């Protein structure tokens, strides 16, 4: 990619397959974008570009690239395929372009250190004694929705995990599925909680049923930061 191609890419603005970052500050957070792209169909992460589409570039590009590569290696699981381009923009500045490839190893996770504020404590003779910290890293996964990377729900993680399964997914059409279809006829979409209420079933069963119907190509899921919604699959 040359500078002309970079300008054309930036002109398009951020979207499902394109994200801008002005600096490489907090590389552990930038990793979320990389994971979201890998989970959603690939994309490009441009470091040195402002949200207003100004091409600022990076002065110490070697350091920025090193920090980001280390962060991807440390915080992404399983490993993600990507390649890096450096685009010179003049005045000894460069833009880093991380091209993340679509992955068949989904879902990919961001590994995070446990929050120190959540470490359990024990009261011993009026003294608060922290218990031994849990060294297990917290795993969170992200997906791309429009121009944002959002944390995936349990349902989305299951759909990502099982989407590449070659086996034909089968399900039985019973009472709860009938109530679901009736609800969709009236309301066009449904959430896990709404389905559980309408069908008078547990939330866990409602969740698993909706995931199964997505995998069977009966429903489609619309992820959201607040709550996922499910609709009938649009054909064509």
PDB file of C-alpha atoms in Angstrom:
ATOM      1  CA  UNK A   1       0.000   0.000   0.000  1.00  0.00           C
ATOM      2  CA  UNK A   2       1.293   3.472  -0.877  1.00  0.00           C
ATOM      3  CA  UNK A   3       0.350   6.917   0.442  1.00  0.00           C
ATOM      4  CA  UNK A   4      -2.271   7.458  -2.258  1.00  0.00           C
ATOM      5  CA  UNK A   5      -4.012   4.176  -1.403  1.00  0.00           C
ATOM      6  CA  UNK A   6      -3.814   5.065   2.285  1.00  0.00           C
ATOM      7  CA  UNK A   7      -5.548   8.408   1.726  1.00  0.00           C
ATOM      8  CA  UNK A   8      -8.308   6.690  -0.239  1.00  0.00           C
ATOM      9  CA  UNK A   9      -8.782   4.171   2.558  1.00  0.00           C
ATOM     10  CA  UNK A  10      -8.941   6.889   5.216  1.00  0.00           C
ATOM     11  CA  UNK A  11     -11.445   8.839   3.117  1.00  0.00           C
ATOM     12  CA  UNK A  12     -13.883   5.934   3.474  1.00  0.00           C
ATOM     13  CA  UNK A  13     -14.039   6.431   7.244  1.00  0.00           C
ATOM     14  CA  UNK A  14     -14.302   3.851   9.984  1.00  0.00           C
ATOM     15  CA  UNK A  15     -16.595   0.897   9.471  1.00  0.00           C
ATOM     16  CA  UNK A  16     -17.014  -2.809  10.036  1.00  0.00           C
ATOM     17  CA  UNK A  17     -13.665  -3.571   8.395  1.00  0.00           C
ATOM     18  CA  UNK A  18     -11.718  -0.412   9.225  1.00  0.00           C
ATOM     19  CA  UNK A  19     -10.607   1.212  12.491  1.00  0.00           C
ATOM     20  CA  UNK A  20      -8.436   4.279  13.180  1.00  0.00           C
ATOM     21  CA  UNK A  21      -6.192   4.884  16.179  1.00  0.00           C
ATOM     22  CA  UNK A  22      -4.142   8.041  16.583  1.00  0.00           C
ATOM     23  CA  UNK A  23      -1.542   6.529  18.934  1.00  0.00           C
ATOM     24  CA  UNK A  24      -0.485   3.143  20.242  1.00  0.00           C
ATOM     25  CA  UNK A  25      -1.241   4.104  23.851  1.00  0.00           C
ATOM     26  CA  UNK A  26      -2.721   1.233  25.858  1.00  0.00           C
ATOM     27  CA  UNK A  27      -1.836  -1.528  23.377  1.00  0.00           C
ATOM     28  CA  UNK A  28      -3.763  -4.036  25.503  1.00  0.00           C
ATOM     29  CA  UNK A  29      -6.935  -2.153  24.519  1.00  0.00           C
ATOM     30  CA  UNK A  30      -6.008  -1.940  20.849  1.00  0.00           C
ATOM     31  CA  UNK A  31      -5.820  -5.730  20.885  1.00  0.00           C
ATOM     32  CA  UNK A  32      -9.619  -5.741  21.237  1.00  0.00           C
ATOM     33  CA  UNK A  33      -9.908  -4.333  17.733  1.00  0.00           C
ATOM     34  CA  UNK A  34      -7.604  -7.033  16.354  1.00  0.00           C
ATOM     35  CA  UNK A  35      -9.644  -9.775  18.049  1.00  0.00           C
ATOM     36  CA  UNK A  36     -12.919  -8.247  16.858  1.00  0.00           C
ATOM     37  CA  UNK A  37     -11.706  -8.212  13.247  1.00  0.00           C
ATOM     38  CA  UNK A  38     -10.506 -11.816  13.432  1.00  0.00           C
ATOM     39  CA  UNK A  39     -13.864 -12.900  14.854  1.00  0.00           C
ATOM     40  CA  UNK A  40     -15.963 -11.001  12.336  1.00  0.00           C
ATOM     41  CA  UNK A  41     -14.349 -11.435   8.931  1.00  0.00           C
ATOM     42  CA  UNK A  42     -11.074  -9.557   8.974  1.00  0.00           C
ATOM     43  CA  UNK A  43     -10.249  -5.879   8.645  1.00  0.00           C
ATOM     44  CA  UNK A  44      -7.617  -3.177   8.833  1.00  0.00           C
ATOM     45  CA  UNK A  45      -6.393  -1.273  11.871  1.00  0.00           C
ATOM     46  CA  UNK A  46      -4.642   2.010  11.025  1.00  0.00           C
ATOM     47  CA  UNK A  47      -2.370   3.453  13.715  1.00  0.00           C
ATOM     48  CA  UNK A  48      -1.527   7.137  13.263  1.00  0.00           C
ATOM     49  CA  UNK A  49      -4.957   8.261  12.000  1.00  0.00           C
ATOM     50  CA  UNK A  50      -7.290  10.529  13.979  1.00  0.00           C
ATOM     51  CA  UNK A  51     -11.023   9.974  14.363  1.00  0.00           C
ATOM     52  CA  UNK A  52     -11.474  13.076  12.198  1.00  0.00           C
ATOM     53  CA  UNK A  53      -9.545  11.252   9.429  1.00  0.00           C
ATOM     54  CA  UNK A  54      -6.418  13.379   9.770  1.00  0.00           C
ATOM     55  CA  UNK A  55      -3.271  11.479   8.835  1.00  0.00           C
ATOM     56  CA  UNK A  56      -0.857  12.293  11.677  1.00  0.00           C
ATOM     57  CA  UNK A  57       1.462   9.305  11.545  1.00  0.00           C
ATOM     58  CA  UNK A  58       3.829   7.987  14.206  1.00  0.00           C
ATOM     59  CA  UNK A  59       7.215   9.513  14.989  1.00  0.00           C
ATOM     60  CA  UNK A  60       8.722   6.441  16.676  1.00  0.00           C
ATOM     61  CA  UNK A  61       7.190   3.772  14.492  1.00  0.00           C
ATOM     62  CA  UNK A  62       9.695   1.051  15.493  1.00  0.00           C
ATOM     63  CA  UNK A  63       8.685   1.344  19.130  1.00  0.00           C
ATOM     64  CA  UNK A  64       4.975   1.458  18.334  1.00  0.00           C
ATOM     65  CA  UNK A  65       5.168  -1.622  16.142  1.00  0.00           C
ATOM     66  CA  UNK A  66       7.173  -3.531  18.754  1.00  0.00           C
ATOM     67  CA  UNK A  67       4.684  -2.717  21.534  1.00  0.00           C
ATOM     68  CA  UNK A  68       1.660  -3.682  19.445  1.00  0.00           C
ATOM     69  CA  UNK A  69       3.155  -6.934  18.166  1.00  0.00           C
ATOM     70  CA  UNK A  70       4.106  -7.911  21.721  1.00  0.00           C
ATOM     71  CA  UNK A  71       0.582  -7.081  22.920  1.00  0.00           C
ATOM     72  CA  UNK A  72      -1.014  -9.197  20.181  1.00  0.00           C
ATOM     73  CA  UNK A  73       1.261 -12.113  21.072  1.00  0.00           C
ATOM     74  CA  UNK A  74       0.571 -11.738  24.793  1.00  0.00           C
ATOM     75  CA  UNK A  75      -3.140 -10.964  24.930  1.00  0.00           C
ATOM     76  CA  UNK A  76      -4.680 -12.828  21.946  1.00  0.00           C
ATOM     77  CA  UNK A  77      -5.760 -16.458  22.194  1.00  0.00           C
ATOM     78  CA  UNK A  78      -5.615 -18.429  20.007  1.00  0.00           C
ATOM     79  CA  UNK A  79      -3.013 -16.692  17.826  1.00  0.00           C
ATOM     80  CA  UNK A  80      -4.241 -14.392  15.059  1.00  0.00           C
ATOM     81  CA  UNK A  81      -2.961 -14.150  11.497  1.00  0.00           C
ATOM     82  CA  UNK A  82      -2.115 -10.635  10.342  1.00  0.00           C
ATOM     83  CA  UNK A  83       0.499  -8.654   8.463  1.00  0.00           C
ATOM     84  CA  UNK A  84       1.900  -5.157   8.902  1.00  0.00           C
ATOM     85  CA  UNK A  85       2.618  -2.375   6.421  1.00  0.00           C
ATOM     86  CA  UNK A  86       4.435   0.883   7.110  1.00  0.00           C
ATOM     87  CA  UNK A  87       3.287   3.820   5.019  1.00  0.00           C
ATOM     88  CA  UNK A  88       5.688   6.825   5.029  1.00  0.00           C
ATOM     89  CA  UNK A  89       3.804  10.128   5.080  1.00  0.00           C
ATOM     90  CA  UNK A  90       6.728  12.558   5.240  1.00  0.00           C
ATOM     91  CA  UNK A  91       8.442  14.491   8.040  1.00  0.00           C
ATOM     92  CA  UNK A  92       9.912  11.218   9.352  1.00  0.00           C
ATOM     93  CA  UNK A  93       6.499   9.834  10.227  1.00  0.00           C
ATOM     94  CA  UNK A  94       4.771   6.602   9.266  1.00  0.00           C
ATOM     95  CA  UNK A  95       1.324   5.044   9.534  1.00  0.00           C
ATOM     96  CA  UNK A  96       1.111   1.433  10.671  1.00  0.00           C
ATOM     97  CA  UNK A  97      -1.466  -0.722   8.895  1.00  0.00           C
ATOM     98  CA  UNK A  98      -2.388  -3.998  10.585  1.00  0.00           C
ATOM     99  CA  UNK A  99      -4.320  -6.200   8.169  1.00  0.00           C
ATOM    100  CA  UNK A 100      -6.141  -8.892  10.153  1.00  0.00           C
ATOM    101  CA  UNK A 101      -7.180 -11.976   8.213  1.00  0.00           C
ATOM    102  CA  UNK A 102     -10.526 -13.774   8.645  1.00  0.00           C
ATOM    103  CA  UNK A 103     -10.078 -16.716  10.985  1.00  0.00           C
ATOM    104  CA  UNK A 104     -11.371 -20.276  11.182  1.00  0.00           C
ATOM    105  CA  UNK A 105     -10.168 -20.557  14.800  1.00  0.00           C
ATOM    106  CA  UNK A 106     -12.965 -18.409  16.183  1.00  0.00           C
ATOM    107  CA  UNK A 107     -13.713 -17.298  18.740  1.00  0.00           C
ATOM    108  CA  UNK A 108     -10.501 -15.458  19.559  1.00  0.00           C
ATOM    109  CA  UNK A 109     -10.181 -14.024  23.055  1.00  0.00           C
ATOM    110  CA  UNK A 110      -8.472 -11.103  24.730  1.00  0.00           C
ATOM    111  CA  UNK A 111      -6.632 -12.317  27.828  1.00  0.00           C
ATOM    112  CA  UNK A 112      -6.864  -9.789  30.633  1.00  0.00           C
ATOM    113  CA  UNK A 113      -5.362  -9.649  34.089  1.00  0.00           C
ATOM    114  CA  UNK A 114      -7.909 -10.023  36.917  1.00  0.00           C
ATOM    115  CA  UNK A 115      -9.089  -6.679  38.281  1.00  0.00           C
ATOM    116  CA  UNK A 116      -7.239  -6.059  41.588  1.00  0.00           C
ATOM    117  CA  UNK A 117     -10.351  -4.384  43.009  1.00  0.00           C
ATOM    118  CA  UNK A 118     -12.207  -7.681  42.645  1.00  0.00           C
ATOM    119  CA  UNK A 119      -9.725  -9.773  44.672  1.00  0.00           C
ATOM    120  CA  UNK A 120     -11.509 -11.327  47.658  1.00  0.00           C
ATOM    121  CA  UNK A 121     -10.479 -10.252  51.124  1.00  0.00           C
ATOM    122  CA  UNK A 122     -10.865 -11.881  54.525  1.00  0.00           C
ATOM    123  CA  UNK A 123     -11.384 -10.105  57.842  1.00  0.00           C
ATOM    124  CA  UNK A 124      -8.958 -11.481  60.483  1.00  0.00           C
ATOM    125  CA  UNK A 125      -8.947  -9.789  63.901  1.00  0.00           C
ATOM    126  CA  UNK A 126     -10.162  -6.509  62.450  1.00  0.00           C
ATOM    127  CA  UNK A 127      -7.541  -6.577  59.710  1.00  0.00           C
ATOM    128  CA  UNK A 128      -8.419  -7.018  56.067  1.00  0.00           C
ATOM    129  CA  UNK A 129      -6.156  -9.728  54.646  1.00  0.00           C
ATOM    130  CA  UNK A 130      -6.239 -10.213  50.865  1.00  0.00           C
ATOM    131  CA  UNK A 131      -6.613 -13.806  49.808  1.00  0.00           C
ATOM    132  CA  UNK A 132      -4.122 -15.276  47.367  1.00  0.00           C
ATOM    133  CA  UNK A 133      -4.864 -13.733  43.976  1.00  0.00           C
ATOM    134  CA  UNK A 134      -6.248 -15.915  41.238  1.00  0.00           C
ATOM    135  CA  UNK A 135      -3.584 -16.013  38.544  1.00  0.00           C
ATOM    136  CA  UNK A 136      -6.076 -17.193  35.922  1.00  0.00           C
ATOM    137  CA  UNK A 137      -6.430 -14.632  33.154  1.00  0.00           C
ATOM    138  CA  UNK A 138      -9.903 -13.378  32.307  1.00  0.00           C
ATOM    139  CA  UNK A 139     -10.982 -14.287  28.762  1.00  0.00           C
ATOM    140  CA  UNK A 140     -13.211 -11.885  26.840  1.00  0.00           C
ATOM    141  CA  UNK A 141     -14.095 -11.920  23.182  1.00  0.00           C
ATOM    142  CA  UNK A 142     -15.076  -9.067  20.901  1.00  0.00           C
ATOM    143  CA  UNK A 143     -16.861  -8.768  17.573  1.00  0.00           C
ATOM    144  CA  UNK A 144     -17.231  -5.993  15.069  1.00  0.00           C
ATOM    145  CA  UNK A 145     -20.605  -4.267  14.745  1.00  0.00           C
ATOM    146  CA  UNK A 146     -20.691  -1.341  12.303  1.00  0.00           C
ATOM    147  CA  UNK A 147     -17.727   0.861  13.336  1.00  0.00           C
ATOM    148  CA  UNK A 148     -17.401  -0.475  16.898  1.00  0.00           C
ATOM    149  CA  UNK A 149     -15.820  -3.464  18.591  1.00  0.00           C
ATOM    150  CA  UNK A 150     -18.181  -4.784  21.258  1.00  0.00           C
ATOM    151  CA  UNK A 151     -17.945  -7.595  23.776  1.00  0.00           C
ATOM    152  CA  UNK A 152     -19.672 -10.720  22.497  1.00  0.00           C
ATOM    153  CA  UNK A 153     -22.500 -12.342  24.416  1.00  0.00           C
ATOM    154  CA  UNK A 154     -22.457 -16.025  25.370  1.00  0.00           C
ATOM    155  CA  UNK A 155     -24.754 -16.705  22.435  1.00  0.00           C
ATOM    156  CA  UNK A 156     -22.403 -15.002  19.970  1.00  0.00           C
ATOM    157  CA  UNK A 157     -19.409 -16.893  21.351  1.00  0.00           C
ATOM    158  CA  UNK A 158     -21.232 -20.193  20.863  1.00  0.00           C
ATOM    159  CA  UNK A 159     -22.265 -19.244  17.324  1.00  0.00           C
ATOM    160  CA  UNK A 160     -18.678 -18.312  16.465  1.00  0.00           C
ATOM    161  CA  UNK A 161     -17.342 -21.490  18.029  1.00  0.00           C
ATOM    162  CA  UNK A 162     -19.731 -23.806  16.209  1.00  0.00           C
ATOM    163  CA  UNK A 163     -20.149 -21.929  12.927  1.00  0.00           C
ATOM    164  CA  UNK A 164     -17.367 -23.836  11.179  1.00  0.00           C
ATOM    165  CA  UNK A 165     -18.803 -27.214  12.143  1.00  0.00           C
ATOM    166  CA  UNK A 166     -19.427 -29.141   8.924  1.00  0.00           C
ATOM    167  CA  UNK A 167     -22.184 -31.281  10.396  1.00  0.00           C
ATOM    168  CA  UNK A 168     -25.761 -30.418   9.472  1.00  0.00           C
ATOM    169  CA  UNK A 169     -27.498 -28.917  12.477  1.00  0.00           C
ATOM    170  CA  UNK A 170     -30.883 -30.454  13.217  1.00  0.00           C
ATOM    171  CA  UNK A 171     -33.574 -29.456  15.669  1.00  0.00           C
ATOM    172  CA  UNK A 172     -37.036 -30.589  16.659  1.00  0.00           C
ATOM    173  CA  UNK A 173     -39.941 -28.261  16.074  1.00  0.00           C
ATOM    174  CA  UNK A 174     -41.858 -28.390  19.317  1.00  0.00           C
ATOM    175  CA  UNK A 175     -44.048 -26.214  21.521  1.00  0.00           C
ATOM    176  CA  UNK A 176     -41.348 -23.675  22.399  1.00  0.00           C
ATOM    177  CA  UNK A 177     -40.355 -23.237  18.726  1.00  0.00           C
ATOM    178  CA  UNK A 178     -44.012 -22.718  17.811  1.00  0.00           C
ATOM    179  CA  UNK A 179     -44.356 -20.002  20.446  1.00  0.00           C
ATOM    180  CA  UNK A 180     -41.142 -18.433  19.167  1.00  0.00           C
ATOM    181  CA  UNK A 181     -42.450 -18.270  15.590  1.00  0.00           C
ATOM    182  CA  UNK A 182     -45.725 -16.773  16.774  1.00  0.00           C
ATOM    183  CA  UNK A 183     -43.797 -14.104  18.664  1.00  0.00           C
ATOM    184  CA  UNK A 184     -41.644 -13.330  15.615  1.00  0.00           C
ATOM    185  CA  UNK A 185     -44.749 -13.015  13.427  1.00  0.00           C
ATOM    186  CA  UNK A 186     -46.011 -10.312  15.759  1.00  0.00           C
ATOM    187  CA  UNK A 187     -42.807  -8.564  16.850  1.00  0.00           C
ATOM    188  CA  UNK A 188     -40.262  -9.361  14.077  1.00  0.00           C
ATOM    189  CA  UNK A 189     -37.447  -9.869  16.610  1.00  0.00           C
ATOM    190  CA  UNK A 190     -36.845 -11.501  19.970  1.00  0.00           C
ATOM    191  CA  UNK A 191     -34.293 -11.453  22.782  1.00  0.00           C
ATOM    192  CA  UNK A 192     -33.240 -14.399  24.929  1.00  0.00           C
ATOM    193  CA  UNK A 193     -35.177 -13.077  27.917  1.00  0.00           C
ATOM    194  CA  UNK A 194     -38.302 -12.381  25.857  1.00  0.00           C
ATOM    195  CA  UNK A 195     -38.234 -15.887  24.380  1.00  0.00           C
ATOM    196  CA  UNK A 196     -37.800 -17.444  27.826  1.00  0.00           C
ATOM    197  CA  UNK A 197     -40.820 -15.491  29.066  1.00  0.00           C
ATOM    198  CA  UNK A 198     -43.052 -16.197  26.060  1.00  0.00           C
ATOM    199  CA  UNK A 199     -42.266 -19.926  26.005  1.00  0.00           C
ATOM    200  CA  UNK A 200     -42.192 -20.234  29.828  1.00  0.00           C
ATOM    201  CA  UNK A 201     -38.788 -21.916  29.774  1.00  0.00           C
ATOM    202  CA  UNK A 202     -35.493 -21.249  31.524  1.00  0.00           C
ATOM    203  CA  UNK A 203     -33.181 -18.598  30.162  1.00  0.00           C
ATOM    204  CA  UNK A 204     -30.521 -21.234  29.629  1.00  0.00           C
ATOM    205  CA  UNK A 205     -32.815 -23.340  27.430  1.00  0.00           C
ATOM    206  CA  UNK A 206     -33.997 -20.244  25.536  1.00  0.00           C
ATOM    207  CA  UNK A 207     -30.388 -19.262  24.876  1.00  0.00           C
ATOM    208  CA  UNK A 208     -29.370 -22.703  23.616  1.00  0.00           C
ATOM    209  CA  UNK A 209     -32.470 -22.947  21.416  1.00  0.00           C
ATOM    210  CA  UNK A 210     -31.811 -19.603  19.725  1.00  0.00           C
ATOM    211  CA  UNK A 211     -28.163 -20.520  19.113  1.00  0.00           C
ATOM    212  CA  UNK A 212     -29.250 -23.827  17.561  1.00  0.00           C
ATOM    213  CA  UNK A 213     -31.744 -22.094  15.273  1.00  0.00           C
ATOM    214  CA  UNK A 214     -29.072 -19.644  14.092  1.00  0.00           C
ATOM    215  CA  UNK A 215     -26.708 -22.536  13.333  1.00  0.00           C
ATOM    216  CA  UNK A 216     -29.541 -24.291  11.483  1.00  0.00           C
ATOM    217  CA  UNK A 217     -30.007 -21.182   9.291  1.00  0.00           C
ATOM    218  CA  UNK A 218     -33.527 -20.544  10.567  1.00  0.00           C
ATOM    219  CA  UNK A 219     -32.729 -17.364  12.503  1.00  0.00           C
ATOM    220  CA  UNK A 220     -30.060 -14.695  12.267  1.00  0.00           C
ATOM    221  CA  UNK A 221     -28.517 -12.833  15.169  1.00  0.00           C
ATOM    222  CA  UNK A 222     -28.013  -9.076  15.422  1.00  0.00           C
ATOM    223  CA  UNK A 223     -25.375  -8.394  18.098  1.00  0.00           C
ATOM    224  CA  UNK A 224     -25.602  -5.189  20.110  1.00  0.00           C
ATOM    225  CA  UNK A 225     -23.780  -3.561  23.021  1.00  0.00           C
ATOM    226  CA  UNK A 226     -26.929  -3.775  25.140  1.00  0.00           C
ATOM    227  CA  UNK A 227     -28.743  -6.945  24.076  1.00  0.00           C
ATOM    228  CA  UNK A 228     -28.639  -9.237  21.039  1.00  0.00           C
ATOM    229  CA  UNK A 229     -31.771  -9.624  18.952  1.00  0.00           C
ATOM    230  CA  UNK A 230     -32.808 -12.564  16.797  1.00  0.00           C
ATOM    231  CA  UNK A 231     -34.922 -12.403  13.625  1.00  0.00           C
ATOM    232  CA  UNK A 232     -36.011 -14.789  10.910  1.00  0.00           C
ATOM    233  CA  UNK A 233     -33.241 -15.389   8.389  1.00  0.00           C
ATOM    234  CA  UNK A 234     -33.682 -13.210   5.323  1.00  0.00           C
ATOM    235  CA  UNK A 235     -33.335 -15.209   2.168  1.00  0.00           C
ATOM    236  CA  UNK A 236     -31.568 -13.846  -0.888  1.00  0.00           C
TER     237      UNK A 236
END
